[in-house]
Amino acid sequence: MLACDLLVAGVDSEAVTALATESARTLPAHRANRRLAAVITELGLPEPDLPTAVALIAADTCERILDRGIPAEVGTHLLYVVGHEGSPLDDLLPTVAALATHLEDDLGGRADDELRTRLDALARAILNRL
């Protein structure tokens, strides 16, 4: 979607076009990462600092949790990024860990409605802070 937005904004480069032609539904993550890296290199964008990278990954994960783009089981574990050194969200690590422990130990790795509700609330709280 980023590549399509860039094309609409007039950024018409080889790497952007290559990424835009991929299917968002079927593009494997490893190929998407390579395509995105090519766009970043081609546009000469600097690598974000660690706190910014953590914030971007956390925000993306939260949006995907809330729009059900990823299963709650996956989203719960992806939110461990908040605990990364330098994270502006590191105080939320105990909350993420408690959800993950509940998911794995009490629910056998399968989210129930209560966990989804708690995860949604955490995702909204993270997005509000960012």
Coordinates of N, CA and C in Angstrom, one line a residue:
M1 N 0.8 -1.2 0.0 CA 0.0 0.0 0.0 C 0.9 1.3 0.0
L2 N 2.0 1.2 0.7 CA 2.9 2.3 0.7 C 3.4 2.6 -0.7
A3 N 3.8 1.6 -1.5 CA 4.2 1.8 -2.8 C 3.1 2.5 -3.7
C4 N 1.9 2.0 -3.5 CA 0.8 2.7 -4.3 C 0.6 4.1 -3.9
D5 N 0.7 4.4 -2.6 CA 0.6 5.8 -2.1 C 1.7 6.6 -2.7
L6 N 2.9 6.1 -2.8 CA 4.1 6.8 -3.3 C 3.9 7.1 -4.8
L7 N 3.3 6.1 -5.6 CA 3.1 6.3 -7.0 C 2.0 7.4 -7.2
V8 N 1.0 7.4 -6.4 CA 0.0 8.5 -6.4 C 0.6 9.8 -6.1
A9 N 1.5 9.9 -5.2 CA 2.2 11.1 -4.9 C 3.2 11.6 -5.9
G10 N 3.4 10.8 -6.9 CA 4.4 11.1 -8.0 C 5.8 10.6 -7.8
V11 N 6.0 9.7 -6.9 CA 7.3 9.0 -6.7 C 7.3 7.8 -7.6
D12 N 7.8 8.0 -8.8 CA 7.7 6.9 -9.8 C 9.1 6.4 -10.1
S13 N 9.5 5.4 -9.3 CA 10.8 4.8 -9.5 C 10.7 3.3 -9.7
E14 N 11.8 2.7 -10.2 CA 11.8 1.3 -10.5 C 11.4 0.4 -9.3
A15 N 12.0 0.7 -8.1 CA 11.7 -0.1 -6.9 C 10.3 0.1 -6.4
V16 N 9.8 1.3 -6.5 CA 8.5 1.6 -6.0 C 7.4 0.9 -6.9
T17 N 7.7 1.0 -8.2 CA 6.8 0.3 -9.2 C 6.8 -1.2 -9.0
A18 N 8.0 -1.8 -8.7 CA 8.1 -3.2 -8.5 C 7.3 -3.6 -7.2
L19 N 7.4 -2.8 -6.2 CA 6.7 -3.2 -5.0 C 5.2 -3.0 -5.2
A20 N 4.8 -1.9 -5.9 CA 3.3 -1.6 -6.1 C 2.7 -2.7 -6.9
T21 N 3.4 -3.4 -7.8 CA 2.8 -4.5 -8.6 C 2.6 -5.8 -7.8
E22 N 3.1 -5.9 -6.6 CA 3.0 -7.1 -5.9 C 1.6 -7.2 -5.2
S23 N 1.1 -8.4 -4.9 CA -0.1 -8.5 -4.2 C 0.1 -8.4 -2.7
A24 N -0.7 -7.6 -2.1 CA -0.6 -7.4 -0.6 C -1.0 -8.7 0.1
R25 N -1.9 -9.5 -0.5 CA -2.4 -10.7 0.1 C -1.5 -11.9 -0.1
T26 N -0.7 -11.9 -1.1 CA 0.1 -13.1 -1.4 C 1.6 -12.9 -1.3
L27 N 2.0 -11.7 -1.2 CA 3.5 -11.4 -1.2 C 4.1 -12.0 0.1
P28 N 5.1 -12.9 0.0 CA 5.7 -13.5 1.2 C 6.5 -12.4 1.9
A29 N 6.6 -12.5 3.2 CA 7.3 -11.5 4.0 C 8.7 -11.3 3.6
H30 N 9.4 -12.3 3.3 CA 10.9 -12.2 2.9 C 11.0 -11.4 1.6
R31 N 10.1 -11.6 0.7 CA 10.2 -10.9 -0.6 C 9.7 -9.4 -0.4
A32 N 8.7 -9.2 0.5 CA 8.3 -7.9 0.8 C 9.4 -7.1 1.4
N33 N 10.1 -7.7 2.3 CA 11.2 -7.0 3.0 C 12.3 -6.6 2.0
R34 N 12.6 -7.5 1.0 CA 13.6 -7.2 0.0 C 13.1 -6.0 -0.8
R35 N 11.9 -6.1 -1.3 CA 11.3 -5.0 -2.1 C 11.3 -3.7 -1.4
L36 N 10.9 -3.7 -0.1 CA 10.8 -2.5 0.7 C 12.3 -1.9 0.9
A37 N 13.2 -2.8 1.2 CA 14.6 -2.4 1.3 C 15.1 -1.7 0.0
A38 N 14.7 -2.2 -1.1 CA 15.1 -1.6 -2.4 C 14.5 -0.2 -2.5
V39 N 13.2 0.0 -2.1 CA 12.6 1.3 -2.2 C 13.3 2.2 -1.3
I40 N 13.6 1.8 0.0 CA 14.3 2.7 0.9 C 15.7 3.1 0.4
T41 N 16.4 2.2 -0.2 CA 17.7 2.5 -0.8 C 17.6 3.4 -2.0
E42 N 16.6 3.1 -2.8 CA 16.5 3.9 -4.0 C 16.1 5.3 -3.7
L43 N 15.3 5.5 -2.7 CA 14.8 6.9 -2.3 C 15.8 7.6 -1.4
G44 N 16.8 6.8 -0.9 CA 17.9 7.4 -0.1 C 17.4 7.8 1.3
L45 N 16.4 7.0 1.8 CA 15.9 7.3 3.1 C 16.8 6.8 4.2
P46 N 17.0 7.5 5.2 CA 17.9 7.1 6.3 C 17.2 6.0 7.1
E47 N 18.0 5.1 7.7 CA 17.5 4.1 8.7 C 17.0 4.8 9.9
P48 N 15.8 4.5 10.4 CA 15.3 5.1 11.6 C 16.1 4.7 12.8
D49 N 16.1 5.6 13.8 CA 16.8 5.3 15.1 C 15.9 4.2 15.8
L50 N 16.5 3.5 16.7 CA 15.8 2.4 17.4 C 14.5 2.8 18.0
P51 N 14.4 3.8 18.8 CA 13.0 4.2 19.3 C 12.0 4.4 18.2
T52 N 12.4 5.0 17.1 CA 11.4 5.3 16.1 C 11.0 4.0 15.4
A53 N 12.0 3.1 15.2 CA 11.7 1.8 14.6 C 10.8 1.0 15.4
V54 N 11.0 1.0 16.7 CA 10.1 0.3 17.7 C 8.7 0.9 17.6
A55 N 8.6 2.2 17.6 CA 7.3 2.8 17.5 C 6.6 2.5 16.2
L56 N 7.3 2.5 15.1 CA 6.7 2.1 13.8 C 6.2 0.7 13.8
I57 N 7.0 -0.2 14.3 CA 6.6 -1.6 14.3 C 5.4 -1.9 15.3
A58 N 5.5 -1.2 16.4 CA 4.4 -1.4 17.4 C 3.1 -0.8 16.8
A59 N 3.1 0.4 16.2 CA 1.9 1.0 15.6 C 1.3 0.1 14.5
D60 N 2.2 -0.4 13.6 CA 1.7 -1.3 12.6 C 1.1 -2.5 13.1
T61 N 1.7 -3.1 14.1 CA 1.2 -4.3 14.8 C -0.2 -4.0 15.4
C62 N -0.3 -2.9 16.1 CA -1.6 -2.6 16.7 C -2.7 -2.4 15.7
E63 N -2.4 -1.7 14.6 CA -3.4 -1.5 13.6 C -3.8 -2.8 13.0
R64 N -2.9 -3.7 12.8 CA -3.2 -5.0 12.2 C -4.0 -5.9 13.2
I65 N -3.7 -5.7 14.5 CA -4.5 -6.4 15.6 C -5.9 -5.9 15.5
L66 N -6.1 -4.6 15.5 CA -7.5 -4.0 15.6 C -8.3 -4.3 14.3
D67 N -7.6 -4.3 13.1 CA -8.4 -4.6 11.9 C -8.5 -6.1 11.6
R68 N -8.0 -6.9 12.6 CA -8.0 -8.4 12.4 C -7.2 -8.9 11.2
G69 N -6.2 -8.1 10.9 CA -5.3 -8.4 9.8 C -4.3 -9.5 10.2
I70 N -4.1 -9.7 11.5 CA -3.3 -10.8 12.0 C -4.1 -11.5 13.2
P71 N -3.9 -12.7 13.4 CA -4.6 -13.4 14.5 C -4.1 -12.8 15.9
A72 N -4.9 -12.9 16.8 CA -4.5 -12.4 18.2 C -3.3 -13.1 18.7
E73 N -3.2 -14.4 18.4 CA -2.0 -15.1 18.9 C -0.7 -14.5 18.4
V74 N -0.7 -14.2 17.1 CA 0.5 -13.6 16.5 C 0.7 -12.2 17.0
G75 N -0.3 -11.4 17.0 CA -0.2 -10.0 17.5 C 0.3 -9.9 18.9
T76 N -0.1 -10.8 19.8 CA 0.3 -10.8 21.2 C 1.8 -11.0 21.2
H77 N 2.4 -11.9 20.5 CA 3.8 -12.1 20.5 C 4.6 -11.0 19.8
L78 N 4.0 -10.5 18.7 CA 4.7 -9.4 18.0 C 4.8 -8.1 18.9
L79 N 3.9 -7.9 19.8 CA 4.0 -6.8 20.7 C 5.2 -6.8 21.7
Y80 N 5.9 -7.9 21.7 CA 7.1 -8.0 22.6 C 8.1 -6.9 22.2
V81 N 7.9 -6.4 21.0 CA 8.8 -5.3 20.5 C 8.8 -4.1 21.4
V82 N 7.8 -3.9 22.2 CA 7.7 -2.8 23.1 C 8.8 -2.8 24.2
G83 N 9.3 -4.0 24.4 CA 10.4 -4.2 25.4 C 11.8 -4.0 24.9
H84 N 11.9 -3.7 23.6 CA 13.2 -3.6 23.1 C 14.0 -2.4 23.7
E85 N 15.3 -2.5 23.9 CA 16.1 -1.5 24.5 C 15.9 -0.1 23.7
G86 N 15.6 0.9 24.5 CA 15.4 2.2 23.8 C 13.9 2.5 23.4
S87 N 13.1 1.5 23.7 CA 11.7 1.7 23.3 C 11.0 2.7 24.2
P88 N 10.2 3.6 23.5 CA 9.4 4.5 24.3 C 8.2 3.9 25.0
L89 N 8.0 2.6 24.8 CA 6.9 1.8 25.3 C 7.3 0.7 26.3
D90 N 8.5 0.8 26.7 CA 9.1 -0.4 27.5 C 8.3 -0.6 28.8
D91 N 7.6 0.4 29.3 CA 6.8 0.2 30.5 C 5.6 -0.8 30.3
L92 N 5.3 -1.0 29.0 CA 4.2 -1.9 28.7 C 4.6 -3.4 28.6
L93 N 5.9 -3.6 28.7 CA 6.3 -5.0 28.5 C 5.7 -6.0 29.5
P94 N 5.5 -5.6 30.8 CA 4.8 -6.5 31.7 C 3.4 -6.9 31.3
T95 N 2.7 -5.9 30.7 CA 1.3 -6.1 30.2 C 1.4 -7.1 29.0
V96 N 2.3 -6.9 28.1 CA 2.4 -7.8 27.0 C 2.8 -9.2 27.5
A97 N 3.7 -9.3 28.4 CA 4.2 -10.6 28.9 C 3.0 -11.3 29.6
A98 N 2.2 -10.6 30.3 CA 1.1 -11.2 31.0 C 0.1 -11.7 30.0
L99 N -0.2 -11.0 29.0 CA -1.1 -11.5 27.9 C -0.6 -12.8 27.3
A100 N 0.7 -12.7 26.9 CA 1.3 -13.9 26.3 C 1.4 -15.1 27.2
T101 N 1.6 -14.9 28.5 CA 1.6 -16.0 29.4 C 0.2 -16.6 29.5
H102 N -0.8 -15.7 29.6 CA -2.2 -16.2 29.7 C -2.5 -17.0 28.4
L103 N -2.1 -16.4 27.3 CA -2.4 -17.1 26.0 C -1.8 -18.5 26.0
E104 N -0.5 -18.6 26.3 CA 0.2 -19.9 26.2 C -0.1 -20.8 27.4
D105 N -0.1 -20.3 28.6 CA -0.2 -21.2 29.7 C -1.7 -21.6 30.0
D106 N -2.6 -20.6 30.0 CA -3.9 -20.8 30.3 C -4.8 -21.2 29.2
L107 N -4.5 -20.7 28.0 CA -5.4 -20.9 26.8 C -4.8 -21.9 25.8
G108 N -3.7 -22.5 26.1 CA -3.1 -23.4 25.2 C -2.7 -22.9 23.8
G109 N -2.4 -21.6 23.8 CA -2.0 -21.0 22.5 C -3.1 -20.5 21.6
R110 N -4.4 -20.6 22.1 CA -5.5 -20.2 21.3 C -6.3 -19.1 22.0
A111 N -6.3 -18.0 21.3 CA -7.0 -16.8 22.0 C -8.5 -17.0 22.1
D112 N -9.0 -16.5 23.2 CA -10.5 -16.5 23.4 C -10.9 -15.1 23.3
D113 N -12.2 -14.8 23.4 CA -12.8 -13.5 23.3 C -12.2 -12.5 24.4
E114 N -12.0 -13.0 25.6 CA -11.5 -12.2 26.6 C -10.1 -11.7 26.3
L115 N -9.3 -12.6 25.8 CA -7.9 -12.2 25.4 C -7.9 -11.2 24.3
R116 N -8.8 -11.4 23.3 CA -8.9 -10.5 22.2 C -9.3 -9.1 22.7
T117 N -10.2 -9.1 23.6 CA -10.7 -7.8 24.1 C -9.6 -7.1 24.9
R118 N -8.8 -7.8 25.7 CA -7.7 -7.2 26.4 C -6.6 -6.8 25.4
L119 N -6.3 -7.6 24.4 CA -5.3 -7.2 23.4 C -5.8 -6.0 22.6
D120 N -7.0 -5.9 22.2 CA -7.5 -4.7 21.5 C -7.4 -3.5 22.4
A121 N -7.6 -3.6 23.7 CA -7.5 -2.4 24.6 C -6.0 -2.0 24.7
L122 N -5.1 -3.0 24.7 CA -3.7 -2.7 24.8 C -3.3 -2.0 23.5
A123 N -3.7 -2.5 22.3 CA -3.4 -2.0 21.0 C -3.9 -0.5 20.9
R124 N -5.1 -0.2 21.4 CA -5.6 1.2 21.4 C -4.7 2.0 22.3
A125 N -4.4 1.5 23.5 CA -3.5 2.3 24.4 C -2.2 2.6 23.8
I126 N -1.6 1.7 23.1 CA -0.3 1.9 22.4 C -0.5 3.0 21.4
L127 N -1.5 2.8 20.5 CA -1.7 3.8 19.4 C -2.0 5.2 20.0
N128 N -2.7 5.3 21.1 CA -2.9 6.6 21.7 C -1.7 7.2 22.2
R129 N -0.7 6.4 22.7 CA 0.5 7.0 23.2 C 1.5 7.4 22.1
L130 N 1.3 6.7 21.0 CA 2.2 7.0 19.8 C 1.7 8.2 19.0

